[in-house]
Amino acid sequence: METRDGVKANAKHLAREAESSFAFETLARAGYVANGVIHALIGAIVIVIASGGRGEGDQLGAMKAVAGAPVGFVVLWLIAIGLWALALWHVSEGILARDLSDDIEGAARKWSRRLSEFGQAAVFVALGGISAAVAMGARPDGEKTAEGASRSLLQIPGGHIVLGLVGVGIGVGGVAFVVMGVRRSFRNRIRIPDGGLGRGFTTLGVVGFVAKGIALLIVGVLLGVAAVRADARVAGGLDGAVDAVLELPLGPALAWVVGLGLLAYGVFTIARARFAWM
């Protein structure tokens, strides 16, 4: 029977081999493009909704829009493959995470990095699965799915606590995105080009990260309110967040700002495929 240390060593060896593969790196970079395309489409749909049109301002809405295009199912499969490759890249990054200080603080930093990488991997696996499902003909409703999941949680003992914690987690993620945008810490993982291109790239990152953070914060608040009220109808995803923004004073203008920000994040993420350290 293989020892625990042996399993860890084999896992790290496989992760290093994967990261040294040009083909794997290319697929992972394609995952950034896929993620960027999704966010750019979401931003465009949000702008349409803010202008009085109809649409679903979330990942499912973006993928359904792709499905409606010529050979859309092929594009959706390519998006799924890219997102899954990017997920595997984050898994390998988590496995190889280390801290040379070799103390308690170093261990905390290492595991914080691992949890972040594994969390991102889980998100990309899920998004890839949604893209594949839509490519095969599924047409789920994002808001109904979110409400149904929330309703199921609220029906079990302690479910409102779990739903509230999920809302807090998403809200914390939103705060993290805003902080990364304001502090421009996203530049630590990217090669910023010189001159005007670099300044424009950084501006896209700042606007995009802040906008996505605000959208996630609204989703977290909606889930928190649903948990407190024990009312799943309040819960929602990004599409529900857009509806909540539209109900505010100057809602359409604010939704326009969020849409433009998500569009900026999408363009930034597509460009990140070229400039990310990998």
mmCIF file of C-alpha atoms in Angstrom:
data_model
loop_
_atom_site.group_PDB
_atom_site.id
_atom_site.type_symbol
_atom_site.label_atom_id
_atom_site.label_comp_id
_atom_site.label_asym_id
_atom_site.label_seq_id
_atom_site.Cartn_x
_atom_site.Cartn_y
_atom_site.Cartn_z
ATOM 1 C CA MET A 1 0.000 0.000 0.000
ATOM 2 C CA GLU A 2 1.344 3.412 -0.951
ATOM 3 C CA THR A 3 2.164 5.703 1.978
ATOM 4 C CA ARG A 4 0.607 9.124 2.446
ATOM 5 C CA ASP A 5 3.949 10.792 1.655
ATOM 6 C CA GLY A 6 4.178 8.694 -1.493
ATOM 7 C CA VAL A 7 0.720 9.776 -2.625
ATOM 8 C CA LYS A 8 1.623 13.440 -2.017
ATOM 9 C CA ALA A 9 4.890 13.054 -3.908
ATOM 10 C CA ASN A 10 3.128 11.418 -6.871
ATOM 11 C CA ALA A 11 0.462 14.129 -6.911
ATOM 12 C CA LYS A 12 3.096 16.866 -6.961
ATOM 13 C CA HIS A 13 5.030 15.052 -9.665
ATOM 14 C CA LEU A 14 1.933 14.801 -11.855
ATOM 15 C CA ALA A 15 1.109 18.471 -11.199
ATOM 16 C CA ARG A 16 4.621 19.552 -12.222
ATOM 17 C CA GLU A 17 4.470 17.425 -15.375
ATOM 18 C CA ALA A 18 1.102 18.910 -16.258
ATOM 19 C CA GLU A 19 2.281 22.489 -15.767
ATOM 20 C CA SER A 20 5.351 21.849 -17.931
ATOM 21 C CA SER A 21 3.145 20.701 -20.817
ATOM 22 C CA PHE A 22 2.765 23.333 -23.554
ATOM 23 C CA ALA A 23 -0.527 21.783 -24.700
ATOM 24 C CA PHE A 24 -1.976 21.872 -21.191
ATOM 25 C CA GLU A 25 -0.885 25.476 -20.678
ATOM 26 C CA THR A 26 -2.440 26.437 -24.018
ATOM 27 C CA LEU A 27 -5.745 24.825 -23.040
ATOM 28 C CA ALA A 28 -5.661 26.551 -19.641
ATOM 29 C CA ARG A 29 -5.072 29.912 -21.327
ATOM 30 C CA ALA A 30 -8.006 29.121 -23.591
ATOM 31 C CA GLY A 31 -10.010 28.743 -20.377
ATOM 32 C CA TYR A 32 -9.326 32.395 -19.583
ATOM 33 C CA VAL A 33 -10.659 33.296 -23.024
ATOM 34 C CA ALA A 34 -13.778 31.200 -22.410
ATOM 35 C CA ASN A 35 -14.354 32.803 -19.006
ATOM 36 C CA GLY A 36 -13.831 36.238 -20.513
ATOM 37 C CA VAL A 37 -16.310 35.596 -23.316
ATOM 38 C CA ILE A 38 -18.941 34.518 -20.769
ATOM 39 C CA HIS A 39 -18.443 37.659 -18.652
ATOM 40 C CA ALA A 40 -18.434 39.929 -21.703
ATOM 41 C CA LEU A 41 -21.745 38.396 -22.821
ATOM 42 C CA ILE A 42 -23.200 38.790 -19.329
ATOM 43 C CA GLY A 43 -22.171 42.459 -19.356
ATOM 44 C CA ALA A 44 -23.783 42.985 -22.758
ATOM 45 C CA ILE A 45 -27.005 41.260 -21.634
ATOM 46 C CA VAL A 46 -27.131 43.375 -18.457
ATOM 47 C CA ILE A 47 -26.818 46.519 -20.595
ATOM 48 C CA VAL A 48 -29.697 45.291 -22.785
ATOM 49 C CA ILE A 49 -31.831 44.652 -19.679
ATOM 50 C CA ALA A 50 -30.917 48.079 -18.255
ATOM 51 C CA SER A 51 -32.057 49.623 -21.549
ATOM 52 C CA GLY A 52 -35.488 48.009 -21.252
ATOM 53 C CA GLY A 53 -34.822 44.794 -23.164
ATOM 54 C CA ARG A 54 -35.209 41.226 -21.994
ATOM 55 C CA GLY A 55 -32.628 38.615 -21.154
ATOM 56 C CA GLU A 56 -30.989 36.544 -18.438
ATOM 57 C CA GLY A 57 -28.052 38.447 -16.973
ATOM 58 C CA ASP A 58 -26.093 35.476 -15.676
ATOM 59 C CA GLN A 59 -23.827 32.658 -16.876
ATOM 60 C CA LEU A 60 -26.749 30.568 -18.087
ATOM 61 C CA GLY A 61 -28.134 33.507 -20.045
ATOM 62 C CA ALA A 62 -24.752 34.032 -21.702
ATOM 63 C CA MET A 63 -24.455 30.357 -22.618
ATOM 64 C CA LYS A 64 -27.978 30.254 -23.997
ATOM 65 C CA ALA A 65 -27.076 33.243 -26.164
ATOM 66 C CA VAL A 66 -24.086 31.292 -27.492
ATOM 67 C CA ALA A 67 -26.305 28.248 -28.087
ATOM 68 C CA GLY A 68 -28.582 30.334 -30.291
ATOM 69 C CA ALA A 69 -25.736 31.279 -32.637
ATOM 70 C CA PRO A 70 -24.707 29.188 -35.690
ATOM 71 C CA VAL A 71 -22.641 26.168 -34.516
ATOM 72 C CA GLY A 72 -23.191 27.486 -31.008
ATOM 73 C CA PHE A 73 -23.051 23.978 -29.545
ATOM 74 C CA VAL A 74 -19.487 23.632 -30.869
ATOM 75 C CA VAL A 75 -18.466 26.897 -29.213
ATOM 76 C CA LEU A 76 -20.077 25.763 -25.962
ATOM 77 C CA TRP A 77 -18.077 22.517 -26.014
ATOM 78 C CA LEU A 78 -14.893 24.497 -26.637
ATOM 79 C CA ILE A 79 -15.793 26.769 -23.708
ATOM 80 C CA ALA A 80 -16.389 23.719 -21.498
ATOM 81 C CA ILE A 81 -13.050 22.136 -22.439
ATOM 82 C CA GLY A 82 -11.187 25.393 -21.820
ATOM 83 C CA LEU A 83 -12.852 25.916 -18.434
ATOM 84 C CA TRP A 84 -12.117 22.352 -17.346
ATOM 85 C CA ALA A 85 -8.480 22.738 -18.396
ATOM 86 C CA LEU A 86 -8.269 25.966 -16.394
ATOM 87 C CA ALA A 87 -9.808 24.143 -13.424
ATOM 88 C CA LEU A 88 -7.130 21.438 -13.630
ATOM 89 C CA TRP A 89 -4.468 24.141 -13.809
ATOM 90 C CA HIS A 90 -5.775 25.666 -10.575
ATOM 91 C CA VAL A 91 -5.806 22.208 -8.970
ATOM 92 C CA SER A 92 -2.148 21.719 -9.900
ATOM 93 C CA GLU A 93 -1.335 25.207 -8.587
ATOM 94 C CA GLY A 94 -3.012 24.288 -5.301
ATOM 95 C CA ILE A 95 -1.114 21.007 -5.033
ATOM 96 C CA LEU A 96 2.217 22.743 -5.680
ATOM 97 C CA ALA A 97 1.532 25.680 -3.335
ATOM 98 C CA ARG A 98 4.329 26.077 -0.795
ATOM 99 C CA ASP A 99 5.833 28.549 1.646
ATOM 100 C CA LEU A 100 9.559 28.508 2.376
ATOM 101 C CA SER A 101 9.244 30.134 5.815
ATOM 102 C CA ASP A 102 8.309 26.732 7.308
ATOM 103 C CA ASP A 103 6.400 28.155 10.293
ATOM 104 C CA ILE A 104 2.762 28.444 11.379
ATOM 105 C CA GLU A 105 2.216 31.639 9.418
ATOM 106 C CA GLY A 106 3.799 30.050 6.371
ATOM 107 C CA ALA A 107 1.542 27.014 6.676
ATOM 108 C CA ALA A 108 -1.485 29.313 6.967
ATOM 109 C CA ARG A 109 -0.448 31.186 3.814
ATOM 110 C CA LYS A 110 0.114 27.922 1.966
ATOM 111 C CA TRP A 111 -3.294 26.509 2.865
ATOM 112 C CA SER A 112 -4.983 29.825 2.155
ATOM 113 C CA ARG A 113 -3.462 29.709 -1.324
ATOM 114 C CA ARG A 114 -4.539 26.078 -1.736
ATOM 115 C CA LEU A 115 -8.114 26.779 -0.690
ATOM 116 C CA SER A 116 -8.240 29.713 -3.096
ATOM 117 C CA GLU A 117 -6.908 27.616 -5.987
ATOM 118 C CA PHE A 118 -9.189 24.658 -5.243
ATOM 119 C CA GLY A 119 -12.175 27.013 -4.875
ATOM 120 C CA GLN A 120 -11.486 28.571 -8.274
ATOM 121 C CA ALA A 121 -11.119 25.090 -9.746
ATOM 122 C CA ALA A 122 -14.547 24.103 -8.404
ATOM 123 C CA VAL A 123 -16.132 27.201 -9.975
ATOM 124 C CA PHE A 124 -14.597 26.473 -13.383
ATOM 125 C CA VAL A 125 -15.606 22.791 -13.218
ATOM 126 C CA ALA A 126 -19.195 23.855 -12.519
ATOM 127 C CA LEU A 127 -19.217 26.465 -15.295
ATOM 128 C CA GLY A 128 -17.768 23.931 -17.714
ATOM 129 C CA GLY A 129 -20.487 21.476 -16.747
ATOM 130 C CA ILE A 130 -23.180 24.091 -17.356
ATOM 131 C CA SER A 131 -21.693 24.911 -20.764
ATOM 132 C CA ALA A 132 -21.640 21.218 -21.701
ATOM 133 C CA ALA A 133 -25.225 20.750 -20.504
ATOM 134 C CA VAL A 134 -26.455 23.691 -22.590
ATOM 135 C CA ALA A 135 -24.478 22.351 -25.570
ATOM 136 C CA MET A 136 -26.423 19.081 -25.222
ATOM 137 C CA GLY A 137 -29.759 20.893 -25.258
ATOM 138 C CA ALA A 138 -30.466 21.711 -21.608
ATOM 139 C CA ARG A 139 -32.135 25.073 -21.076
ATOM 140 C CA PRO A 140 -32.344 25.584 -17.281
ATOM 141 C CA ASP A 141 -33.516 28.856 -15.733
ATOM 142 C CA GLY A 142 -30.789 30.276 -13.503
ATOM 143 C CA GLU A 143 -33.108 32.162 -11.170
ATOM 144 C CA LYS A 144 -35.510 29.240 -10.757
ATOM 145 C CA THR A 145 -32.555 26.953 -10.093
ATOM 146 C CA ALA A 146 -31.209 29.312 -7.410
ATOM 147 C CA GLU A 147 -34.639 29.658 -5.825
ATOM 148 C CA GLY A 148 -35.190 25.898 -5.928
ATOM 149 C CA ALA A 149 -31.843 25.193 -4.265
ATOM 150 C CA SER A 150 -32.563 27.818 -1.599
ATOM 151 C CA ARG A 151 -36.044 26.414 -1.011
ATOM 152 C CA SER A 152 -34.623 22.915 -0.559
ATOM 153 C CA LEU A 153 -32.114 24.208 1.994
ATOM 154 C CA LEU A 154 -34.779 26.112 3.908
ATOM 155 C CA GLN A 155 -36.850 22.936 4.239
ATOM 156 C CA ILE A 156 -34.200 21.054 6.222
ATOM 157 C CA PRO A 157 -33.265 21.679 9.887
ATOM 158 C CA GLY A 158 -30.636 24.402 10.079
ATOM 159 C CA GLY A 159 -30.962 25.038 6.362
ATOM 160 C CA HIS A 160 -31.452 28.771 6.853
ATOM 161 C CA ILE A 161 -28.086 28.882 8.631
ATOM 162 C CA VAL A 162 -26.391 27.073 5.739
ATOM 163 C CA LEU A 163 -28.051 29.412 3.223
ATOM 164 C CA GLY A 164 -26.942 32.408 5.266
ATOM 165 C CA LEU A 165 -23.365 31.100 5.370
ATOM 166 C CA VAL A 166 -23.419 30.598 1.594
ATOM 167 C CA GLY A 167 -24.556 34.199 1.253
ATOM 168 C CA VAL A 168 -21.776 35.355 3.559
ATOM 169 C CA GLY A 169 -19.232 33.344 1.571
ATOM 170 C CA ILE A 170 -20.357 34.870 -1.727
ATOM 171 C CA GLY A 171 -20.399 38.320 -0.131
ATOM 172 C CA VAL A 172 -16.856 37.835 1.163
ATOM 173 C CA GLY A 173 -15.839 36.781 -2.341
ATOM 174 C CA GLY A 174 -17.399 39.991 -3.630
ATOM 175 C CA VAL A 175 -15.440 42.065 -1.120
ATOM 176 C CA ALA A 176 -12.263 40.240 -2.179
ATOM 177 C CA PHE A 177 -12.887 41.144 -5.815
ATOM 178 C CA VAL A 178 -13.467 44.795 -4.920
ATOM 179 C CA VAL A 179 -10.294 44.892 -2.818
ATOM 180 C CA MET A 180 -8.282 43.237 -5.598
ATOM 181 C CA GLY A 181 -9.578 45.860 -7.999
ATOM 182 C CA VAL A 182 -8.964 48.855 -5.747
ATOM 183 C CA ARG A 183 -5.508 47.672 -4.642
ATOM 184 C CA ARG A 184 -4.703 46.374 -8.144
ATOM 185 C CA SER A 185 -3.327 43.214 -6.559
ATOM 186 C CA PHE A 186 -4.437 41.224 -9.617
ATOM 187 C CA ARG A 187 -1.236 42.513 -11.223
ATOM 188 C CA ASN A 188 0.786 40.070 -9.101
ATOM 189 C CA ARG A 189 -0.245 37.176 -11.357
ATOM 190 C CA ILE A 190 -0.019 38.992 -14.692
ATOM 191 C CA ARG A 191 2.725 40.436 -16.880
ATOM 192 C CA ILE A 192 1.625 44.031 -17.360
ATOM 193 C CA PRO A 193 2.788 45.344 -20.745
ATOM 194 C CA ASP A 194 4.561 48.699 -20.912
ATOM 195 C CA GLY A 195 3.114 52.011 -22.005
ATOM 196 C CA GLY A 196 -0.475 52.859 -22.808
ATOM 197 C CA LEU A 197 -1.436 49.232 -23.384
ATOM 198 C CA GLY A 198 -0.413 48.387 -19.828
ATOM 199 C CA ARG A 199 -2.301 51.351 -18.377
ATOM 200 C CA GLY A 200 -5.417 50.441 -20.340
ATOM 201 C CA PHE A 201 -5.104 46.810 -19.285
ATOM 202 C CA THR A 202 -4.810 47.823 -15.617
ATOM 203 C CA THR A 203 -7.820 50.141 -15.901
ATOM 204 C CA LEU A 204 -9.914 47.321 -17.351
ATOM 205 C CA GLY A 205 -8.846 45.140 -14.430
ATOM 206 C CA VAL A 206 -9.729 47.735 -11.805
ATOM 207 C CA VAL A 207 -13.161 48.462 -13.288
ATOM 208 C CA GLY A 208 -13.887 44.808 -13.974
ATOM 209 C CA PHE A 209 -12.878 43.451 -10.573
ATOM 210 C CA VAL A 210 -14.843 46.140 -8.731
ATOM 211 C CA ALA A 211 -17.948 45.580 -10.882
ATOM 212 C CA LYS A 212 -17.870 41.811 -10.437
ATOM 213 C CA GLY A 213 -17.300 42.262 -6.707
ATOM 214 C CA ILE A 214 -20.354 44.504 -6.430
ATOM 215 C CA ALA A 215 -22.473 41.980 -8.339
ATOM 216 C CA LEU A 216 -21.343 39.152 -6.030
ATOM 217 C CA LEU A 217 -22.020 41.319 -2.972
ATOM 218 C CA ILE A 218 -25.598 41.851 -4.124
ATOM 219 C CA VAL A 219 -26.038 38.102 -4.661
ATOM 220 C CA GLY A 220 -24.680 37.463 -1.161
ATOM 221 C CA VAL A 221 -27.068 40.026 0.344
ATOM 222 C CA LEU A 222 -30.035 38.466 -1.478
ATOM 223 C CA LEU A 223 -29.162 35.026 -0.100
ATOM 224 C CA GLY A 224 -28.701 36.481 3.373
ATOM 225 C CA VAL A 225 -32.107 38.174 3.248
ATOM 226 C CA ALA A 226 -33.674 34.930 1.992
ATOM 227 C CA ALA A 227 -32.124 33.073 4.950
ATOM 228 C CA VAL A 228 -33.358 35.632 7.503
ATOM 229 C CA ARG A 229 -36.864 35.786 6.038
ATOM 230 C CA ALA A 230 -36.939 32.035 5.236
ATOM 231 C CA ASP A 231 -38.238 33.070 1.816
ATOM 232 C CA ALA A 232 -36.536 31.418 -1.156
ATOM 233 C CA ARG A 233 -38.227 33.841 -3.552
ATOM 234 C CA VAL A 234 -35.812 36.543 -2.395
ATOM 235 C CA ALA A 235 -32.779 34.436 -3.289
ATOM 236 C CA GLY A 236 -31.196 34.693 -6.699
ATOM 237 C CA GLY A 237 -28.057 34.652 -8.772
ATOM 238 C CA LEU A 238 -26.563 37.355 -10.968
ATOM 239 C CA ASP A 239 -29.851 37.773 -12.834
ATOM 240 C CA GLY A 240 -31.605 38.384 -9.528
ATOM 241 C CA ALA A 241 -28.888 40.861 -8.578
ATOM 242 C CA VAL A 242 -29.592 42.814 -11.772
ATOM 243 C CA ASP A 243 -33.313 42.865 -10.958
ATOM 244 C CA ALA A 244 -32.480 44.132 -7.457
ATOM 245 C CA VAL A 245 -30.336 46.928 -8.897
ATOM 246 C CA LEU A 246 -33.115 47.954 -11.296
ATOM 247 C CA GLU A 247 -35.467 48.453 -8.343
ATOM 248 C CA LEU A 248 -33.151 51.052 -6.788
ATOM 249 C CA PRO A 249 -33.312 54.808 -7.474
ATOM 250 C CA LEU A 250 -31.476 55.417 -10.762
ATOM 251 C CA GLY A 251 -31.567 51.620 -11.152
ATOM 252 C CA PRO A 252 -31.188 51.500 -14.948
ATOM 253 C CA ALA A 253 -28.162 53.811 -14.810
ATOM 254 C CA LEU A 254 -26.595 51.687 -12.056
ATOM 255 C CA ALA A 255 -27.312 48.516 -14.037
ATOM 256 C CA TRP A 256 -25.603 50.110 -17.032
ATOM 257 C CA VAL A 257 -22.523 50.749 -14.887
ATOM 258 C CA VAL A 258 -22.520 47.133 -13.637
ATOM 259 C CA GLY A 259 -22.970 45.849 -17.196
ATOM 260 C CA LEU A 260 -20.105 47.961 -18.503
ATOM 261 C CA GLY A 261 -17.962 46.794 -15.586
ATOM 262 C CA LEU A 262 -18.673 43.129 -16.315
ATOM 263 C CA LEU A 263 -17.941 43.776 -19.978
ATOM 264 C CA ALA A 264 -14.610 45.317 -18.932
ATOM 265 C CA TYR A 265 -13.884 42.288 -16.742
ATOM 266 C CA GLY A 266 -14.602 40.011 -19.691
ATOM 267 C CA VAL A 267 -12.227 41.901 -21.985
ATOM 268 C CA PHE A 268 -9.594 41.938 -19.214
ATOM 269 C CA THR A 269 -9.937 38.172 -18.722
ATOM 270 C CA ILE A 270 -9.613 37.495 -22.445
ATOM 271 C CA ALA A 271 -6.426 39.600 -22.487
ATOM 272 C CA ARG A 272 -5.280 37.768 -19.348
ATOM 273 C CA ALA A 273 -4.982 34.618 -21.462
ATOM 274 C CA ARG A 274 -2.012 36.281 -23.128
ATOM 275 C CA PHE A 275 -0.381 37.954 -20.121
ATOM 276 C CA ALA A 276 -1.071 35.636 -17.127
ATOM 277 C CA TRP A 277 1.901 34.064 -15.350
ATOM 278 C CA MET A 278 1.476 30.313 -15.714
#
